[in-house]
mmCIF file of C-alpha atoms in Angstrom:
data_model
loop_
_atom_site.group_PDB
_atom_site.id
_atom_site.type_symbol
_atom_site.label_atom_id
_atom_site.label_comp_id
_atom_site.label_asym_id
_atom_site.label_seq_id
_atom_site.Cartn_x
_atom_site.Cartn_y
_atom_site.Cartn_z
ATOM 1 C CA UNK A 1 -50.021 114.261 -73.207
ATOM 2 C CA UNK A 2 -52.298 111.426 -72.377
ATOM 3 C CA UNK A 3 -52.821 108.772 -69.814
ATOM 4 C CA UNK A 4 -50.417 106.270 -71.387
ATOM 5 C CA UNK A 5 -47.725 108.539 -71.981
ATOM 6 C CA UNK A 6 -48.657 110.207 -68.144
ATOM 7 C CA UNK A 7 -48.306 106.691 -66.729
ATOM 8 C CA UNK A 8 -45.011 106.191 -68.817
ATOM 9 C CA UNK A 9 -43.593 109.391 -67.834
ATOM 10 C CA UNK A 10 -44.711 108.258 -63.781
ATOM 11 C CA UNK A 11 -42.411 105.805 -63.792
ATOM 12 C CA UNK A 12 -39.763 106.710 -66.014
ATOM 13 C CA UNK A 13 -39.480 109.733 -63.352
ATOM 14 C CA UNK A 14 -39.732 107.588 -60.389
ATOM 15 C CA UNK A 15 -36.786 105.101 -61.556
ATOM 16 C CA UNK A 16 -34.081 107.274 -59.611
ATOM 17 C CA UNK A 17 -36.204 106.729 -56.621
ATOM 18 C CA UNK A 18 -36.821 103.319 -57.042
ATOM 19 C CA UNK A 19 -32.944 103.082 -57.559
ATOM 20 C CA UNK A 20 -32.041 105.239 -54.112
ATOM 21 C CA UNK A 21 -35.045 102.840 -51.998
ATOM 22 C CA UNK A 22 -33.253 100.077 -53.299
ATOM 23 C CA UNK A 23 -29.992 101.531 -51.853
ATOM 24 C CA UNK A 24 -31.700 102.405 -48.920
ATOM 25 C CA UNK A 25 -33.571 99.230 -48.000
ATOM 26 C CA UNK A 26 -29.891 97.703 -48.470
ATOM 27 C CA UNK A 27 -28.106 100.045 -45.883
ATOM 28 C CA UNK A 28 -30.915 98.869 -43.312
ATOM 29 C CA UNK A 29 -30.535 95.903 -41.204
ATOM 30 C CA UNK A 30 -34.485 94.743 -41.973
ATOM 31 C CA UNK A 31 -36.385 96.874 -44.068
ATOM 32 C CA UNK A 32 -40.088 96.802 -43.264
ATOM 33 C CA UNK A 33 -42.974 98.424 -44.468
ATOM 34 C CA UNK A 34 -42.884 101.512 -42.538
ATOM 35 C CA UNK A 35 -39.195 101.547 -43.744
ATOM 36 C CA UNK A 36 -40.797 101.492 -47.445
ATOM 37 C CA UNK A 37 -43.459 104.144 -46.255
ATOM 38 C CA UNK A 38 -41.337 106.499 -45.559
ATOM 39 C CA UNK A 39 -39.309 105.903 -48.040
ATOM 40 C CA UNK A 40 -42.026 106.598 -50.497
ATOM 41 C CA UNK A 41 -43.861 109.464 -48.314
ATOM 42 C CA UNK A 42 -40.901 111.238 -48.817
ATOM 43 C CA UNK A 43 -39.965 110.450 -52.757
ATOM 44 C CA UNK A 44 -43.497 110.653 -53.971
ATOM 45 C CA UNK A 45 -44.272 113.926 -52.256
ATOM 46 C CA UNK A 46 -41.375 115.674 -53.945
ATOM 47 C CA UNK A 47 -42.194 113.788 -57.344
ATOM 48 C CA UNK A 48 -45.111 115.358 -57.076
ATOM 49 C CA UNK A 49 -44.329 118.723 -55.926
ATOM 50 C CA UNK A 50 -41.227 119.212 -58.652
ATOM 51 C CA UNK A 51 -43.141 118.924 -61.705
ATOM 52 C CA UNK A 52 -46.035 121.554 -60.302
ATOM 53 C CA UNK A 53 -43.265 124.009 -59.314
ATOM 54 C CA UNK A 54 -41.893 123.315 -62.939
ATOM 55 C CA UNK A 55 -45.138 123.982 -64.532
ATOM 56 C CA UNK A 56 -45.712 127.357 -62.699
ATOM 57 C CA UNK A 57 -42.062 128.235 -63.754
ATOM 58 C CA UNK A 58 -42.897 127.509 -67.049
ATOM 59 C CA UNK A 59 -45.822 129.597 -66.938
ATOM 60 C CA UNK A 60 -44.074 132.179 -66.844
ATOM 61 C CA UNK A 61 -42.587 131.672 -70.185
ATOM 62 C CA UNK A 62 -45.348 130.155 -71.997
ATOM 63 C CA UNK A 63 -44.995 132.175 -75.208
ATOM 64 C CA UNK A 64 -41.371 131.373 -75.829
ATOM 65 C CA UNK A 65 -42.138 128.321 -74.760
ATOM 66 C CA UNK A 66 -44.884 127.382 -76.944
ATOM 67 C CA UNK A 67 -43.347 128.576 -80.325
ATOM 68 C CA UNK A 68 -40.813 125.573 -79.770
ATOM 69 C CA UNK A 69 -43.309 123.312 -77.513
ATOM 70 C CA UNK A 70 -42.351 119.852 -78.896
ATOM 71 C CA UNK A 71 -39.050 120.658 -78.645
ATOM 72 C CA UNK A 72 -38.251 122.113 -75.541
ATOM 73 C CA UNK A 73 -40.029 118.170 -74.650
ATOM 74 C CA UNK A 74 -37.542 116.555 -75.822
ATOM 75 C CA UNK A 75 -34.382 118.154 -75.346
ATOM 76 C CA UNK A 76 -35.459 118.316 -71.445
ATOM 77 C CA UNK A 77 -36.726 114.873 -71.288
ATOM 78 C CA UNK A 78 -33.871 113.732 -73.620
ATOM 79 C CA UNK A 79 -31.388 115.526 -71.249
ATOM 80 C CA UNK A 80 -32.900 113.676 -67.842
ATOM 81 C CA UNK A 81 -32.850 110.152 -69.910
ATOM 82 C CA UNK A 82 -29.048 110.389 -71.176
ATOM 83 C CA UNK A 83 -27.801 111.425 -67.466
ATOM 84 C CA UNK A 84 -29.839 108.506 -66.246
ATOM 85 C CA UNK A 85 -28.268 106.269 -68.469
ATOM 86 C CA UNK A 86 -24.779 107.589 -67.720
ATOM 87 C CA UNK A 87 -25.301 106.924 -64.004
ATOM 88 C CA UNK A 88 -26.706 103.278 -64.673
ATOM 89 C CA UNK A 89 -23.380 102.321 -66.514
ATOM 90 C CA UNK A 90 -21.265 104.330 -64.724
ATOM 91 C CA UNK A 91 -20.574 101.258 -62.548
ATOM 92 C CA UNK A 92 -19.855 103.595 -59.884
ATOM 93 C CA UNK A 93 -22.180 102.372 -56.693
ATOM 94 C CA UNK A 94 -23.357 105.087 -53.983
ATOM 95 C CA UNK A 95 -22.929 104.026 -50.107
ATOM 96 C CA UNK A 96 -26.296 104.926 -48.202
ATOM 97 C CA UNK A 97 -26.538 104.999 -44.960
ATOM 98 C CA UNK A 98 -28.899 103.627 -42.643
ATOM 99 C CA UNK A 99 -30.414 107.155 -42.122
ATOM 100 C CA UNK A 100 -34.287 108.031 -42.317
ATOM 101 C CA UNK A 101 -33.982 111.325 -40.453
ATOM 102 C CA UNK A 102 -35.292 114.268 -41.979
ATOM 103 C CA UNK A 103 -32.269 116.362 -43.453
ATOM 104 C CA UNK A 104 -30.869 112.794 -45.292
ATOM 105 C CA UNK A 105 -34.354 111.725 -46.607
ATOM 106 C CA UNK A 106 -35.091 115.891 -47.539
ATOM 107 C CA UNK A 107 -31.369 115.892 -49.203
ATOM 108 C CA UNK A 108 -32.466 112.413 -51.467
ATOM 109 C CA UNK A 109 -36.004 113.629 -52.200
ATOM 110 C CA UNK A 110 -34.602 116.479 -53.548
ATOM 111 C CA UNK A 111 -31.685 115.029 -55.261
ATOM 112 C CA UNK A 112 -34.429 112.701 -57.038
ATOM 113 C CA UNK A 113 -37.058 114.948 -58.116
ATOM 114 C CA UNK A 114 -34.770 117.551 -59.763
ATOM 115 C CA UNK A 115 -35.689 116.113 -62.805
ATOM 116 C CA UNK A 116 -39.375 116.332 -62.496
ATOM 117 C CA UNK A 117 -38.888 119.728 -62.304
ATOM 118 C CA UNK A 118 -37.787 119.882 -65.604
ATOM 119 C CA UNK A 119 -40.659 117.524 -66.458
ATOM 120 C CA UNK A 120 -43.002 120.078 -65.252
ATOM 121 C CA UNK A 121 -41.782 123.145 -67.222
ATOM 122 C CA UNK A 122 -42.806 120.661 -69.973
ATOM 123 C CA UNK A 123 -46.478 120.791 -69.178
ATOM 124 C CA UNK A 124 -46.443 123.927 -70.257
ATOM 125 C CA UNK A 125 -45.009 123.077 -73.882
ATOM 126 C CA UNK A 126 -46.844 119.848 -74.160
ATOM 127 C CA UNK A 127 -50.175 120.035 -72.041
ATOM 128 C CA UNK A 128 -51.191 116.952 -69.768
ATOM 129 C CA UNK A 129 -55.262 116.079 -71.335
ATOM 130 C CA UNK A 130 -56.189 113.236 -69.312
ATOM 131 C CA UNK A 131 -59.602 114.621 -67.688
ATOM 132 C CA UNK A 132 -61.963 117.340 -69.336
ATOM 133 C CA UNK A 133 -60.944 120.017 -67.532
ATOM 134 C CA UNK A 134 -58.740 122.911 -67.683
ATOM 135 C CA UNK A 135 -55.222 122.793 -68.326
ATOM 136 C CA UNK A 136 -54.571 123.475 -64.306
ATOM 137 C CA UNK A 137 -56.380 120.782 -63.109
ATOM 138 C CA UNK A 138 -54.992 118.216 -65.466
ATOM 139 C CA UNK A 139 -51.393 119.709 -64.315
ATOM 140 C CA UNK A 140 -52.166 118.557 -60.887
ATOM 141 C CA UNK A 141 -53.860 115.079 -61.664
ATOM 142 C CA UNK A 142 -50.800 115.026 -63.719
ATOM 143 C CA UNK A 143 -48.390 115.435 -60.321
ATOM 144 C CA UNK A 144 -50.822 113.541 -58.301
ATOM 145 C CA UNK A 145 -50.105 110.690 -60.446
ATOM 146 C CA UNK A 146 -46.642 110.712 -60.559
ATOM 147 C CA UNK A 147 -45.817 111.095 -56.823
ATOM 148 C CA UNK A 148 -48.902 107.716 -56.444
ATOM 149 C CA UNK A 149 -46.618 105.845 -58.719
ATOM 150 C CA UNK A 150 -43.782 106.990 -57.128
ATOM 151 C CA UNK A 151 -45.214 106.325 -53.849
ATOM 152 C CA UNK A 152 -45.466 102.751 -54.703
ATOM 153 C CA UNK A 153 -42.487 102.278 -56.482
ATOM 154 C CA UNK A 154 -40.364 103.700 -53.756
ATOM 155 C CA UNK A 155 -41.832 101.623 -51.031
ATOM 156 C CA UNK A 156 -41.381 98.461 -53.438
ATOM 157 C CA UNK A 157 -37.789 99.496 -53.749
ATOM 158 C CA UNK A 158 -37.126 100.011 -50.375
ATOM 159 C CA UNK A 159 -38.805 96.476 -49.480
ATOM 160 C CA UNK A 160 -36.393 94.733 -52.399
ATOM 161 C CA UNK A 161 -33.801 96.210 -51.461
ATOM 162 C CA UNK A 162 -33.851 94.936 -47.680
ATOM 163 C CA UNK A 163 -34.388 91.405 -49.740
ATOM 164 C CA UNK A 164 -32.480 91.004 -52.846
ATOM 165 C CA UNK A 165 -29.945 94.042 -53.044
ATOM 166 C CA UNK A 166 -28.351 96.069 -55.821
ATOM 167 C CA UNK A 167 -29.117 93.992 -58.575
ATOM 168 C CA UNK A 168 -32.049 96.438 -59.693
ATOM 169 C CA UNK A 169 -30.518 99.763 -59.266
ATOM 170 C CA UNK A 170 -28.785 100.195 -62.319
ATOM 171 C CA UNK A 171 -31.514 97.981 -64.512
ATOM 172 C CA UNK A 172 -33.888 100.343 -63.109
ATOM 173 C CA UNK A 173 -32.327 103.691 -63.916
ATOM 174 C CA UNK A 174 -31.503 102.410 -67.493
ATOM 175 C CA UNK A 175 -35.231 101.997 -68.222
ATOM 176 C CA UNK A 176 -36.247 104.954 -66.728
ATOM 177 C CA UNK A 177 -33.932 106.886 -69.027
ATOM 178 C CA UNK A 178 -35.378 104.853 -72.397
ATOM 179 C CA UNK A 179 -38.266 105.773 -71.376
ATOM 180 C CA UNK A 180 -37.989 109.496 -71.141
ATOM 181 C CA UNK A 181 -36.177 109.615 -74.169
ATOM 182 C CA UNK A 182 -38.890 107.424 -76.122
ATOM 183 C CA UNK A 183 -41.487 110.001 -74.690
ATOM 184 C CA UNK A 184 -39.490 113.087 -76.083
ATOM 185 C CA UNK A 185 -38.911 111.623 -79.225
ATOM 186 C CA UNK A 186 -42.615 110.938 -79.439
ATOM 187 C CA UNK A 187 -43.617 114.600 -79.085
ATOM 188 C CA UNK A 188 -41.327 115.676 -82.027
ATOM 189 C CA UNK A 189 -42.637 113.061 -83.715
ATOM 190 C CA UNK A 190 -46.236 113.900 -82.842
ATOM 191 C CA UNK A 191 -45.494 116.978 -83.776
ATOM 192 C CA UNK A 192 -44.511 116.457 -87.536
ATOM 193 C CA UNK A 193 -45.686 113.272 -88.267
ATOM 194 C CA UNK A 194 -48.816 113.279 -86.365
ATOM 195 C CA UNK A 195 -48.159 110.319 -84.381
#
C-alpha cells in the first residue's frame, strides 16, 4: 500500500467519524473549536490505535494470512464499505446527545474505529510502503496518518455540524464506503492484473 491509497484509506476510515461529529456538533447548542478538538482528540486517537492493535493481531497469523493476502483485503475492506453504505441509506437518523464526558465520547470512539481494526489486520496481508523502512515503522506512520486525518476531519465535522446540520452525515458515510470497497477491489486487482 502506498501514500495515495494510505491517504484514501485515511479518510474512507474516518467518514463514520466525520458522520458522528456532525451529529455531535448538532446536539450542541454552539459548537466551537474546543468542541471540534475534542471531538477529534478522541476519534483520531482511536483511529489510530485500532488499526495498530489490528496489525499486531494479524501478526499473529501472518502465514495464513499471507497465502490469501489480497484477499483477506478485500473481503475485510469490502465488508466495512457495504455496512457503511447500509447505514447511509438506511434513513434511520441516530439522536446524540449533548454529552462530551468521557464514558459517551470512549463509547463513540470505539463504536467508530471498530473498523480500523479490521483495517489493521490488513497491514499484515497487504503491507503499508510509504517510507524506506521496515514494515513496523511504516505500520505506525500508517496509523499516525489515519488518526491526523481523522483528527481533522472530526473537528471539521463537529464545527459543520454546529452550522449546517445533518445534511452530510449520510453523503459522508456513502463515500467512505466506495472508497473502501474501490481500495479492496484494487488489491485483487493488483494482485492479478498488476495494477
Amino acid at each position: 500500500m502506498h501514500l495515495a491509497e494510505l491517504l484514501l484509506l485515511s479518510v474512507g476510515l474516518a467518514m463514520d467519524a466525520f458522520a458522528v461529529s456532525v451529529c455531535k456538533g448538532l446536539s450542541l447548542k454552539k459548537a466551537t473549536i474546543k468542541h471540534g478538538m475534542i471531538c477529534g482528540a478522541w476519534f483520531g486517537g482511536f483511529q489510530g490505535l485500532m488499526p495498530f492493535l489490528g496489525y499486531l493481531l494479524g501478526s499473529a497469523f501472518v502465514s495464513v494470512i499471507d497465502r490469501f493476502a489480497p484477499w483477506v483485503a478485500f473481503i475485510i475492506l469490502s465488508l466495512i464499505g457495504i455496512n457503511m453504505l447500509k447505514e447511509a441509506f438506511s434513513g434511520e437518523e441516530e439522536v446524540e446527545s449533548p454529552d462530551l464526558g468521557f464514558k459517551t465520547m470512549f463509547a463513540m470512539a470505539i463504536a467508530t474505529s471498530i473498523d480500523a481494526l479490521a483495517v489493521g489486520v490488513t497491514f499484515v496481508a497487504v503491507p503499508v510502503s510509504v517510507l524506506s523502512a521496515t514494515v513496523f515503522i511504516n505500520t505506525i506512520f500508517a496509523c499516525i496518518c489515519i488518526a491526523v486525518i481523522t483528527f481533522m476531519i472530526s473537528c471539521t465535522g463537529t464545527i459543520i455540524g454546529g452550522a449546517f446540520g445533518s445534511t452530510f452525515r449520510s453523503k459522508a458515510i456513502a463515500v467512505g464506503g466506495i472508497i473502501l470497497i474501490l481500495l479492496g477491489l484494487k488489491m485483487i486487482l493488483s494482485k492479478y492484473l498488476g495494477f
